[in-house]
JSON list of C-alpha atoms and ligand atoms in Angstrom, two decimals:
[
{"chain": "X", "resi": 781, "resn": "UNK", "atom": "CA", "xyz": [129.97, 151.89, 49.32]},
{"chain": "X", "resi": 782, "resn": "UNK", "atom": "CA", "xyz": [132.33, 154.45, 47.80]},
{"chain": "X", "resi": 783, "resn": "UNK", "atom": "CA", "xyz": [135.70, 152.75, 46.85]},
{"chain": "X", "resi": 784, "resn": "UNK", "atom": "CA", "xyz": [137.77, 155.40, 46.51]},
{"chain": "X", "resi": 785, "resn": "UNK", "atom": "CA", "xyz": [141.51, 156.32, 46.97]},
{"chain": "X", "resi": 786, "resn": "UNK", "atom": "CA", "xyz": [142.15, 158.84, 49.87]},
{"chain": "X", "resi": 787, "resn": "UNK", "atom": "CA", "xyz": [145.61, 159.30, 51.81]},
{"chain": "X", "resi": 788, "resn": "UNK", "atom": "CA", "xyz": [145.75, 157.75, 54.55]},
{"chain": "X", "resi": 789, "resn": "UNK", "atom": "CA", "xyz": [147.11, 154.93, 56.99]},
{"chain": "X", "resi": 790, "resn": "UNK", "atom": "CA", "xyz": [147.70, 151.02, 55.34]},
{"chain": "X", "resi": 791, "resn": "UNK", "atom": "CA", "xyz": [146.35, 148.92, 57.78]},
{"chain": "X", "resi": 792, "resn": "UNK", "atom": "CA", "xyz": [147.82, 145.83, 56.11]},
{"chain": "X", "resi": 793, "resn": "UNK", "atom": "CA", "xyz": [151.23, 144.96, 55.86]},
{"chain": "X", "resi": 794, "resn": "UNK", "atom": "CA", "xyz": [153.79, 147.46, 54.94]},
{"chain": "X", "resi": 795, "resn": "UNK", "atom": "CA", "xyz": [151.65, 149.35, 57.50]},
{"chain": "X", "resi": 796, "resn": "UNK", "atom": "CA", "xyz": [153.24, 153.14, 56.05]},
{"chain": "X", "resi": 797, "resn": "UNK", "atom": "CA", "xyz": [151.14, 156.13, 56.25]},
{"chain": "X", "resi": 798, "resn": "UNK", "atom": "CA", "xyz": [150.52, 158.98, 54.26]},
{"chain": "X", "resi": 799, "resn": "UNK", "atom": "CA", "xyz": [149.91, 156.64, 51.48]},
{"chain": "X", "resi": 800, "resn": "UNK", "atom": "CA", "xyz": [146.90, 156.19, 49.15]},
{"chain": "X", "resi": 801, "resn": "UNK", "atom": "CA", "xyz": [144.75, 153.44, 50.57]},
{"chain": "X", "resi": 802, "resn": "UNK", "atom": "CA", "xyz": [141.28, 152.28, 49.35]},
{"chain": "X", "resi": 803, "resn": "UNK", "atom": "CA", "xyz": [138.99, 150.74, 51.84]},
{"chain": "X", "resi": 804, "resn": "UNK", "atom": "CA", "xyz": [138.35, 147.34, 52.08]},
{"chain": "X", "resi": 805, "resn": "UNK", "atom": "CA", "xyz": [135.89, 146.57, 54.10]},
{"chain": "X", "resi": 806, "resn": "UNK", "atom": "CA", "xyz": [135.19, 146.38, 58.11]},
{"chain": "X", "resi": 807, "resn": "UNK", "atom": "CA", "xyz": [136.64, 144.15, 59.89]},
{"chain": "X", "resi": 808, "resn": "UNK", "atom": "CA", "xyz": [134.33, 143.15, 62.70]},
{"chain": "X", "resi": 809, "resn": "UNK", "atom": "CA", "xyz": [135.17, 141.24, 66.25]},
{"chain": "X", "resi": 810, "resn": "UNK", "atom": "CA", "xyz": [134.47, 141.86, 69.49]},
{"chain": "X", "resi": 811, "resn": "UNK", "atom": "CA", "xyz": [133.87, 145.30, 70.73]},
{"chain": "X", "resi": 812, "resn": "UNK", "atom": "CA", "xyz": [133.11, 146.78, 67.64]},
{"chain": "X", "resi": 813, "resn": "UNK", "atom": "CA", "xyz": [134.51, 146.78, 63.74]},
{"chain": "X", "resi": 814, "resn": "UNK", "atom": "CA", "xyz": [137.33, 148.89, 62.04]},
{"chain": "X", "resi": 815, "resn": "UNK", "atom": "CA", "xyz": [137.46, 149.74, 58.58]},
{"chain": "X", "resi": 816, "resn": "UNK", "atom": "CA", "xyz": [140.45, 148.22, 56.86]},
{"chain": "X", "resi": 817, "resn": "UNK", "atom": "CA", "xyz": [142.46, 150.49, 54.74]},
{"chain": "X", "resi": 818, "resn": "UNK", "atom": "CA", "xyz": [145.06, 149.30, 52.44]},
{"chain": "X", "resi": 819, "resn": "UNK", "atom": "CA", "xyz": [147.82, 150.86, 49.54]},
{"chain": "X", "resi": 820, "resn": "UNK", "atom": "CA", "xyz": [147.71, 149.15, 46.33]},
{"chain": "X", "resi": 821, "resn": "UNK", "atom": "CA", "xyz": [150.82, 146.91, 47.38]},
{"chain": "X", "resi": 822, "resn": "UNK", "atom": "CA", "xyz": [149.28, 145.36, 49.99]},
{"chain": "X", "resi": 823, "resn": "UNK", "atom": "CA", "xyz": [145.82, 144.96, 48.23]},
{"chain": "X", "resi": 824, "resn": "UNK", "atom": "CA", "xyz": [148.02, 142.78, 45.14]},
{"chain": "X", "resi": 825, "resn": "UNK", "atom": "CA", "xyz": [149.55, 140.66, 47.91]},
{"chain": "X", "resi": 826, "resn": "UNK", "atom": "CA", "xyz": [146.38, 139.89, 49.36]},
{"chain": "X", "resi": 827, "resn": "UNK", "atom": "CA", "xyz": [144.89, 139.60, 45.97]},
{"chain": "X", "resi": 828, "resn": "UNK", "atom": "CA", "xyz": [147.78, 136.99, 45.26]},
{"chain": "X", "resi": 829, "resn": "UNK", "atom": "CA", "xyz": [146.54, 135.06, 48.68]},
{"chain": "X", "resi": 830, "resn": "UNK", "atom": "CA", "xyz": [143.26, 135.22, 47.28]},
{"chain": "X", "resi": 831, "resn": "UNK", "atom": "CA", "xyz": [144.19, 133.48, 44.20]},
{"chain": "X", "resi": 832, "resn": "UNK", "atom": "CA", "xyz": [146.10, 130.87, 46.03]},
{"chain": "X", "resi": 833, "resn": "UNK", "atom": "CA", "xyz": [143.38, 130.00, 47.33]},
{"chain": "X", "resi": 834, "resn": "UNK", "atom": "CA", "xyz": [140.99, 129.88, 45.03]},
{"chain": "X", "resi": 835, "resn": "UNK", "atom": "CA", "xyz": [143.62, 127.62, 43.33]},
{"chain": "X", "resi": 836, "resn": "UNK", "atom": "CA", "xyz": [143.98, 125.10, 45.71]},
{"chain": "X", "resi": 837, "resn": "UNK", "atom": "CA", "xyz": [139.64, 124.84, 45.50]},
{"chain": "X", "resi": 838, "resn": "UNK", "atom": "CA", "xyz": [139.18, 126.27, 49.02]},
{"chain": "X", "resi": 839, "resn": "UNK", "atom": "CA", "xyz": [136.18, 127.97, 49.49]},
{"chain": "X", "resi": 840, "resn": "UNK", "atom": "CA", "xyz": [137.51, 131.64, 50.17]},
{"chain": "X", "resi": 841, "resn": "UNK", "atom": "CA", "xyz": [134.05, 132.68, 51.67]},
{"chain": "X", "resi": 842, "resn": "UNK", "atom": "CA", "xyz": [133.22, 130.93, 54.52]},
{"chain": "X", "resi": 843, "resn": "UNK", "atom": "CA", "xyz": [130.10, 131.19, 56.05]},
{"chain": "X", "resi": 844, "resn": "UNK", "atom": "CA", "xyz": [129.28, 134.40, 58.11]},
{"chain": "X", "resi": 845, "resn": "UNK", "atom": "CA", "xyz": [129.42, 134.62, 61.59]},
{"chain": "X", "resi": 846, "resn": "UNK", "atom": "CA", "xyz": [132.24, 131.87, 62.48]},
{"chain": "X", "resi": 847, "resn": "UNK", "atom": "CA", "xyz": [133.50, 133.28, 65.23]},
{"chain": "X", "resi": 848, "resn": "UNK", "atom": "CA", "xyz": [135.98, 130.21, 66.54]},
{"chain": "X", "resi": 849, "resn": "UNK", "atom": "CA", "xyz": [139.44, 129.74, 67.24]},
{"chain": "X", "resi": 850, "resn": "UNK", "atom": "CA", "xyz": [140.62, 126.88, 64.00]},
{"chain": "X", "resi": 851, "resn": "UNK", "atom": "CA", "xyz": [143.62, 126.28, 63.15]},
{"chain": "X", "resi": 852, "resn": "UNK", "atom": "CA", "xyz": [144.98, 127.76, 59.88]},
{"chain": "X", "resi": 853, "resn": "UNK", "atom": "CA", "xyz": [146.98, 130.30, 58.17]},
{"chain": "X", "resi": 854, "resn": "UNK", "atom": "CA", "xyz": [147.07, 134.05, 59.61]},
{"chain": "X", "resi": 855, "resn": "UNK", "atom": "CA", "xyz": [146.61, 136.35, 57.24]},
{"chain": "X", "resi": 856, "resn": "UNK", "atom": "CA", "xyz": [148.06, 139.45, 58.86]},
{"chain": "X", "resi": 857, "resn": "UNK", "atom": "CA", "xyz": [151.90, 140.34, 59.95]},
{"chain": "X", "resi": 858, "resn": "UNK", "atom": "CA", "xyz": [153.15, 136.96, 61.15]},
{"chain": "X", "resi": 859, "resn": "UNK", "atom": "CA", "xyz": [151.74, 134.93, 57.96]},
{"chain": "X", "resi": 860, "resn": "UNK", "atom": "CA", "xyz": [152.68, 131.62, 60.01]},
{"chain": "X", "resi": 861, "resn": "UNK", "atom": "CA", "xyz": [150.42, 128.79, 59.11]},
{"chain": "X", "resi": 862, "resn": "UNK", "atom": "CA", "xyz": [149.01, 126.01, 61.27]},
{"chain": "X", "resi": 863, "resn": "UNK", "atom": "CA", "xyz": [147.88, 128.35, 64.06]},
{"chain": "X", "resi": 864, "resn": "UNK", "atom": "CA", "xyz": [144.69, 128.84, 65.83]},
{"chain": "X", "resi": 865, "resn": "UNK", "atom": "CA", "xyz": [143.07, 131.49, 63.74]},
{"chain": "X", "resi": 866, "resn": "UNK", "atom": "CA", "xyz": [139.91, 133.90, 64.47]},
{"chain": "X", "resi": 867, "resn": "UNK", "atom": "CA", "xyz": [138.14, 134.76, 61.24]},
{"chain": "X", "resi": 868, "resn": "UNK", "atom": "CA", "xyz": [138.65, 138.59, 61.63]},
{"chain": "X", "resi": 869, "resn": "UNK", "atom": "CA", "xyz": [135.74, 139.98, 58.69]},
{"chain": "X", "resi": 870, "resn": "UNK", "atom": "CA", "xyz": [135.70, 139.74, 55.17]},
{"chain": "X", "resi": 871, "resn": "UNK", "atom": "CA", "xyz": [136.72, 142.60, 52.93]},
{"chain": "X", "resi": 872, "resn": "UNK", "atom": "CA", "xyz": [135.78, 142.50, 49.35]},
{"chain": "X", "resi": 873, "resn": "UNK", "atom": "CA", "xyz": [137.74, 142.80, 46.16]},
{"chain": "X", "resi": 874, "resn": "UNK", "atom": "CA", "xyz": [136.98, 142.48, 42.47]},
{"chain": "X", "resi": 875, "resn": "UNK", "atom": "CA", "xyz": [134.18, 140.57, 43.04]},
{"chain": "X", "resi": 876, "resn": "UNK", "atom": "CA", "xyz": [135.35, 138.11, 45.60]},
{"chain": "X", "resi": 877, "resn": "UNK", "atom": "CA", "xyz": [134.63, 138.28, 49.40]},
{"chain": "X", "resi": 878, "resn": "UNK", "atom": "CA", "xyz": [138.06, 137.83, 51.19]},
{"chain": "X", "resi": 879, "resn": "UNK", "atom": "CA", "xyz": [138.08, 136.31, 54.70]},
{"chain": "X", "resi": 880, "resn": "UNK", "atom": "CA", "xyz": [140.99, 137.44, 56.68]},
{"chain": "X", "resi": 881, "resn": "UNK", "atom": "CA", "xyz": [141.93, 135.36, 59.25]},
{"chain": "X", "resi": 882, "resn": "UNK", "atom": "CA", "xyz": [144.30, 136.31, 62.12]},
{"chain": "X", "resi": 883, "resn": "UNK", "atom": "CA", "xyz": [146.29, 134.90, 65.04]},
{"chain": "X", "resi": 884, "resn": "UNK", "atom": "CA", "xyz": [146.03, 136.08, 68.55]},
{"chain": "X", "resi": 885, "resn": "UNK", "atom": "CA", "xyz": [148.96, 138.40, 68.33]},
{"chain": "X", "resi": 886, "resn": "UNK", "atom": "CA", "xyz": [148.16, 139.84, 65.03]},
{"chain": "X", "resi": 887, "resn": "UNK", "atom": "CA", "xyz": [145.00, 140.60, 66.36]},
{"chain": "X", "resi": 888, "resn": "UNK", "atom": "CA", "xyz": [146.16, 142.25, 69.58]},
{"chain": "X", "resi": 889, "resn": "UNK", "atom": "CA", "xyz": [148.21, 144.10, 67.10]},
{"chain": "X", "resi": 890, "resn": "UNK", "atom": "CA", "xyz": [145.04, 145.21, 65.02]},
{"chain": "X", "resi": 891, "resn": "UNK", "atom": "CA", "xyz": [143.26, 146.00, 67.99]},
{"chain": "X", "resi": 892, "resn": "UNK", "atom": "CA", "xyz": [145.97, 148.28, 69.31]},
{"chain": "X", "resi": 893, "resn": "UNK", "atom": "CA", "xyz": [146.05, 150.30, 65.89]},
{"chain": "X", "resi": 894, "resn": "UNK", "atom": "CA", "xyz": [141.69, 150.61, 66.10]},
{"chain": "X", "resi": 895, "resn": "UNK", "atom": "CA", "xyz": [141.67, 151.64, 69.33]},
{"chain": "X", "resi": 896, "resn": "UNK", "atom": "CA", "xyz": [144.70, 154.13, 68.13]},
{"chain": "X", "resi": 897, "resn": "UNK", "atom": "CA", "xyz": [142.53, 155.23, 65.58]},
{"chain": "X", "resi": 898, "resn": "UNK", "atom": "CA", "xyz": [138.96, 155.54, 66.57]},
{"chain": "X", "resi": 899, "resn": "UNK", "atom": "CA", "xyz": [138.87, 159.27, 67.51]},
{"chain": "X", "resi": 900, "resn": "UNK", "atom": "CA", "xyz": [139.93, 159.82, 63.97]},
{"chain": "X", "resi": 901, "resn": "UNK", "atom": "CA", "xyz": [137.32, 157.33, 62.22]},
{"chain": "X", "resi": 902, "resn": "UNK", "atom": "CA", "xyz": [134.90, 159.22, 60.56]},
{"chain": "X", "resi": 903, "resn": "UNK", "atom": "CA", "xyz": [131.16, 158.55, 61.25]},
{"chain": "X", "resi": 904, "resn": "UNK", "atom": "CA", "xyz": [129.92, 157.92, 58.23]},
{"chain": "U", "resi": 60, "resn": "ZN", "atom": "ZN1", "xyz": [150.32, 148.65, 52.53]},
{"chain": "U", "resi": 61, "resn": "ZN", "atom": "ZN1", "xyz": [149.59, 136.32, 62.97]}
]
C-alpha cells in the first residue's frame, strides 16, 4: 500500500479539508468500505489512544470479523465511553493494527461523509 501524503479531506476529527492526510486504512461495514484519511493531528491523537491502550494491557487488535454491537468506548466524534460500539475496521499505524470502534451516531455520521464521497473515491 502506498502511504503517502496527498491533500485532501481528514476524515477523523478536526474533520478540515484541504489538508495533508495520509491514508489509514479502509474502514469496512455494511454496504461497502471507505478509505480513512487523516492530517497528522488527528493521526497523533489516535496514536495517543493507541498507546492508552496498549498501556492499560488491552489487546488493541481484536480478532477480525466482530461485527457486534459491545459496549465500549467510541472512537470517533462523540468519544463517550460505555456505549454500544460496532467495531468499524482497523487502520494500521507504525506497526500496530488500530481497531476503531464507533457508536451508532458516529457511524451514521461516517456513513453520510462515504456516501458524500464515493463519486470522488478513486478506483484504485
Ligand atoms: Zn484531522
Ligand atoms: Zn460516537
Amino acid at each position: 500500500m502506498q502511504r503517502r501524503w496527498a491533500l485532501g479531506e481528514c476524515w477523523l476529527w478536526c474533520e478540515r479539508t484541504a489538508v495533508p492526510v495520509l491514508w489509514l486504512g479502509p474502514a469496512l461495514w455494511e454496504g461497502g468500505n471507505a478509505p480513512i484519511h487523516a492530517c497528522s493531528w488527528c493521526i497523533r491523537h489516535l496514536e495517543s489512544r493507541v498507546r492508552g491502550v496498549l498501556t492499560r494491557g488491552a489487546d488493541p487488535a481484536p480478532a477480525p470479523g466482530r461485527r457486534r454491537w459491545a459496549p465500549g468506548a467510541c472512537w470517533l466524534w462523540c468519544q463517550r465511553i460505555a456505549l454500544p460500539t460496532l467495531l468499524l475496521g482497523t487502520v494500521e499505524h507504525a506497526g500496530h493494527q488500530v481497531p476503531l470502534y464507533g457508536c451508532d451516531a458516529c457511524i451514521q455520521r461516517l456513513e453520510d461523509k462515504v456516501r458524500a464521497a464515493l463519486p470522488y473515491v478513486p478506483v484504485s
